Amino acid sequence: MRKLHLAAAVLLVLLLAFYFGPFVFGSSKTDSKVVVMPGQVNVSAGSGFCVYPDSTLGNLVASELRSRGYRVLLLSAPVECDGQFLAVWVEWINITYFPVSSRGHIRVGAFYSSSGDPGDYLSHLNSTGGMGVLSAFKESETPEGQAYLLVDVSDESRGLIGFAGYNRHLLEISSEALVDHVERILEGGRS
């Protein structure tokens, strides 16, 4: 009976370790696709970003921007800022998890404004029109660049993988793809 309790305790510890474990030891094959809907494309961007919200994805995007040399301020509310405004969110995430092989799909969205104005993003949040509001940006007198981005990432990983670690892995690779495409907007490209 004592061996059965010990085996059950070991199994419980292993299950908890794999569920809450922040580890991903193995190889990963990733594919990403991005849809960019630009509004105005006259970008006169500064060297800093205001990233909203201050969430896990927001923190990862901010870290990625910092690693590429940008100044970053995390926002807890979508307010006008002195710099470029970037709102990020997770549309959905789908994971098929096994401790040695996992597959995941994630879609993240972002709204970019070179002037630091979150007005069109707030209009989208308060509207019932969905993506139509974001794909038809308001005309403005100021030289502003705006874009709505959807980043779809598919990943297959093999190795020793914790569920929490795999979830974070998907967020990290989607934040890298998102920042890559924001930089393309800054360089004048649209995709």
Coordinates of C-alpha atoms in Angstrom, one line a residue:
M1 CA 0.0 0.0 0.0
R2 CA 2.9 2.3 0.9
K3 CA 4.5 1.8 -2.6
L4 CA 1.1 2.7 -4.3
H5 CA 0.9 6.0 -2.3
L6 CA 4.5 6.8 -3.2
A7 CA 3.9 6.0 -6.9
A8 CA 0.7 8.2 -6.9
A9 CA 2.6 11.0 -5.3
V10 CA 5.5 10.8 -7.8
L11 CA 2.9 10.7 -10.7
L12 CA 1.1 13.8 -9.2
V13 CA 4.4 15.7 -8.9
L14 CA 5.3 14.8 -12.5
L15 CA 1.9 15.9 -13.8
L16 CA 2.2 19.2 -12.0
A17 CA 5.7 19.7 -13.2
F18 CA 4.7 19.2 -16.8
Y19 CA 1.6 21.3 -16.6
F20 CA 3.2 24.3 -14.8
G21 CA 6.7 23.8 -16.0
P22 CA 8.2 26.7 -18.0
F23 CA 10.6 24.5 -19.9
V24 CA 10.8 23.7 -23.6
F25 CA 13.8 21.4 -24.4
G26 CA 13.8 20.3 -28.0
S27 CA 13.4 21.4 -31.5
S28 CA 10.7 23.6 -33.0
K29 CA 9.4 24.1 -36.6
T30 CA 7.5 27.4 -37.0
D31 CA 5.6 29.0 -39.8
S32 CA 4.1 32.5 -39.6
K33 CA 1.7 34.5 -41.8
V34 CA 0.9 38.2 -41.4
V35 CA -2.0 40.2 -42.7
V36 CA -1.3 44.0 -42.7
M37 CA -4.1 46.5 -43.4
P38 CA -2.4 49.9 -43.7
G39 CA -4.3 53.1 -43.4
Q40 CA -2.1 56.1 -44.2
V41 CA 1.4 55.1 -45.0
N42 CA 3.3 58.4 -44.4
V43 CA 5.4 57.3 -41.5
S44 CA 7.5 59.7 -39.6
A45 CA 8.3 57.5 -36.7
G46 CA 10.3 58.2 -33.6
S47 CA 12.6 55.9 -31.8
G48 CA 10.2 55.0 -29.0
F49 CA 7.1 52.9 -28.5
C50 CA 4.2 52.9 -26.1
V51 CA 3.0 49.3 -25.9
Y52 CA -0.5 48.5 -24.6
P53 CA -1.4 46.5 -22.6
D54 CA 1.1 45.6 -19.9
S55 CA 0.3 41.9 -20.3
T56 CA 2.4 38.8 -21.0
L57 CA 2.2 39.5 -24.7
G58 CA 2.8 43.2 -24.2
N59 CA 5.9 42.5 -22.1
L60 CA 7.3 40.1 -24.7
V61 CA 6.7 42.6 -27.5
A62 CA 8.3 45.3 -25.3
S63 CA 11.3 43.1 -24.6
E64 CA 11.7 42.3 -28.4
L65 CA 11.5 46.0 -29.2
R66 CA 14.1 46.9 -26.5
S67 CA 16.4 44.2 -27.8
R68 CA 16.3 45.9 -31.2
G69 CA 17.3 49.3 -29.8
Y70 CA 13.9 51.0 -29.2
R71 CA 12.8 52.9 -26.1
V72 CA 9.6 51.3 -24.8
L73 CA 7.0 52.4 -22.3
L74 CA 4.3 49.9 -21.2
L75 CA 0.9 51.3 -20.8
S76 CA -1.9 50.1 -18.5
A77 CA -4.5 52.1 -20.5
P78 CA -4.7 53.1 -24.1
V79 CA -3.8 56.7 -23.9
E80 CA -2.1 59.2 -26.2
C81 CA 1.7 59.0 -25.8
D82 CA 4.8 60.7 -26.9
G83 CA 6.1 58.1 -29.4
Q84 CA 4.6 55.3 -31.5
F85 CA 1.5 53.6 -30.1
L86 CA 1.3 49.8 -30.4
A87 CA -1.7 47.9 -28.9
V88 CA -1.3 44.1 -28.9
W89 CA -3.7 41.3 -28.0
V90 CA -4.1 37.5 -28.4
E91 CA -7.1 36.8 -30.7
W92 CA -7.0 33.0 -29.9
I93 CA -4.6 30.2 -29.1
N94 CA -5.0 26.5 -29.7
I95 CA -2.6 23.9 -28.3
T96 CA -2.5 20.2 -28.7
Y97 CA -0.2 19.2 -25.9
F98 CA 1.8 16.1 -25.1
P99 CA 4.9 16.2 -22.9
V100 CA 7.2 15.1 -25.8
S101 CA 5.4 16.6 -28.8
S102 CA 3.2 19.6 -29.0
R103 CA 1.5 21.5 -31.7
G104 CA 0.1 25.0 -31.4
H105 CA -1.6 27.8 -33.4
I106 CA -1.8 31.3 -32.2
R107 CA -3.3 34.5 -33.7
V108 CA -2.2 37.8 -32.3
G109 CA -3.5 41.2 -33.3
A110 CA -1.9 44.6 -33.2
F111 CA -2.8 48.2 -33.9
Y112 CA 0.0 50.6 -34.8
S113 CA 0.0 54.4 -34.9
S114 CA 3.2 56.4 -35.6
S115 CA 1.8 59.5 -33.9
G116 CA 1.0 57.8 -30.6
D117 CA -2.7 58.4 -31.0
P118 CA -4.9 55.4 -29.9
G119 CA -8.1 57.0 -31.2
D120 CA -8.8 54.6 -34.0
Y121 CA -8.0 51.6 -31.7
L122 CA -10.5 53.0 -29.2
S123 CA -13.0 53.4 -32.0
H124 CA -12.5 49.7 -32.8
L125 CA -13.0 48.7 -29.2
N126 CA -16.2 50.7 -28.9
S127 CA -17.7 49.7 -32.3
T128 CA -19.9 46.8 -33.4
G129 CA -18.4 47.0 -36.9
G130 CA -15.5 44.7 -36.2
M131 CA -12.5 44.7 -38.6
G132 CA -14.2 47.2 -41.0
V133 CA -13.5 50.0 -38.6
L134 CA -9.8 49.1 -38.5
S135 CA -9.5 48.6 -42.3
A136 CA -11.0 52.0 -43.1
F137 CA -8.9 54.4 -41.0
K138 CA -9.9 58.0 -40.6
E139 CA -8.1 60.6 -42.8
S140 CA -6.0 63.0 -40.9
E141 CA -4.2 66.2 -41.5
T142 CA -1.1 65.0 -39.7
P143 CA 1.6 62.8 -41.3
E144 CA 0.7 59.6 -39.5
G145 CA 1.2 55.9 -40.3
Q146 CA -1.4 53.5 -39.0
A147 CA -1.8 49.7 -39.5
Y148 CA -3.8 46.8 -38.3
L149 CA -1.9 43.5 -38.1
L150 CA -3.0 39.9 -37.7
V151 CA -0.1 37.5 -37.1
D152 CA -0.9 33.7 -37.4
V153 CA 1.8 31.4 -36.1
S154 CA 1.8 27.6 -36.4
D155 CA 4.4 25.6 -34.5
E156 CA 5.3 21.9 -34.0
S157 CA 7.8 21.2 -31.2
R158 CA 9.4 17.9 -30.2
G159 CA 11.3 17.3 -27.0
L160 CA 10.7 17.6 -23.3
I161 CA 8.0 20.3 -23.1
G162 CA 6.1 21.8 -20.2
F163 CA 2.6 23.2 -21.0
A164 CA 3.3 26.6 -19.5
G165 CA 6.6 26.7 -21.3
Y166 CA 5.0 25.8 -24.6
N167 CA 2.3 28.5 -24.2
R168 CA 5.1 31.1 -23.5
H169 CA 7.0 29.8 -26.5
L170 CA 4.1 30.5 -28.8
L171 CA 3.8 34.0 -27.4
E172 CA 7.5 34.6 -27.9
I173 CA 7.6 33.6 -31.5
S174 CA 4.4 35.5 -32.3
S175 CA 5.9 38.7 -30.7
E176 CA 9.0 38.3 -32.8
A177 CA 7.0 38.0 -36.0
L178 CA 4.9 41.0 -34.9
V179 CA 7.9 43.2 -34.3
D180 CA 9.4 42.1 -37.6
H181 CA 6.4 43.4 -39.4
V182 CA 6.2 46.6 -37.4
E183 CA 9.8 47.3 -38.5
R184 CA 8.8 46.6 -42.1
I185 CA 6.1 49.3 -41.8
L186 CA 8.7 51.7 -40.4
E187 CA 10.9 50.9 -43.4
G188 CA 8.0 51.7 -45.8
G189 CA 7.0 48.1 -46.7
R190 CA 3.5 46.8 -46.2
S191 CA 4.0 43.1 -45.5

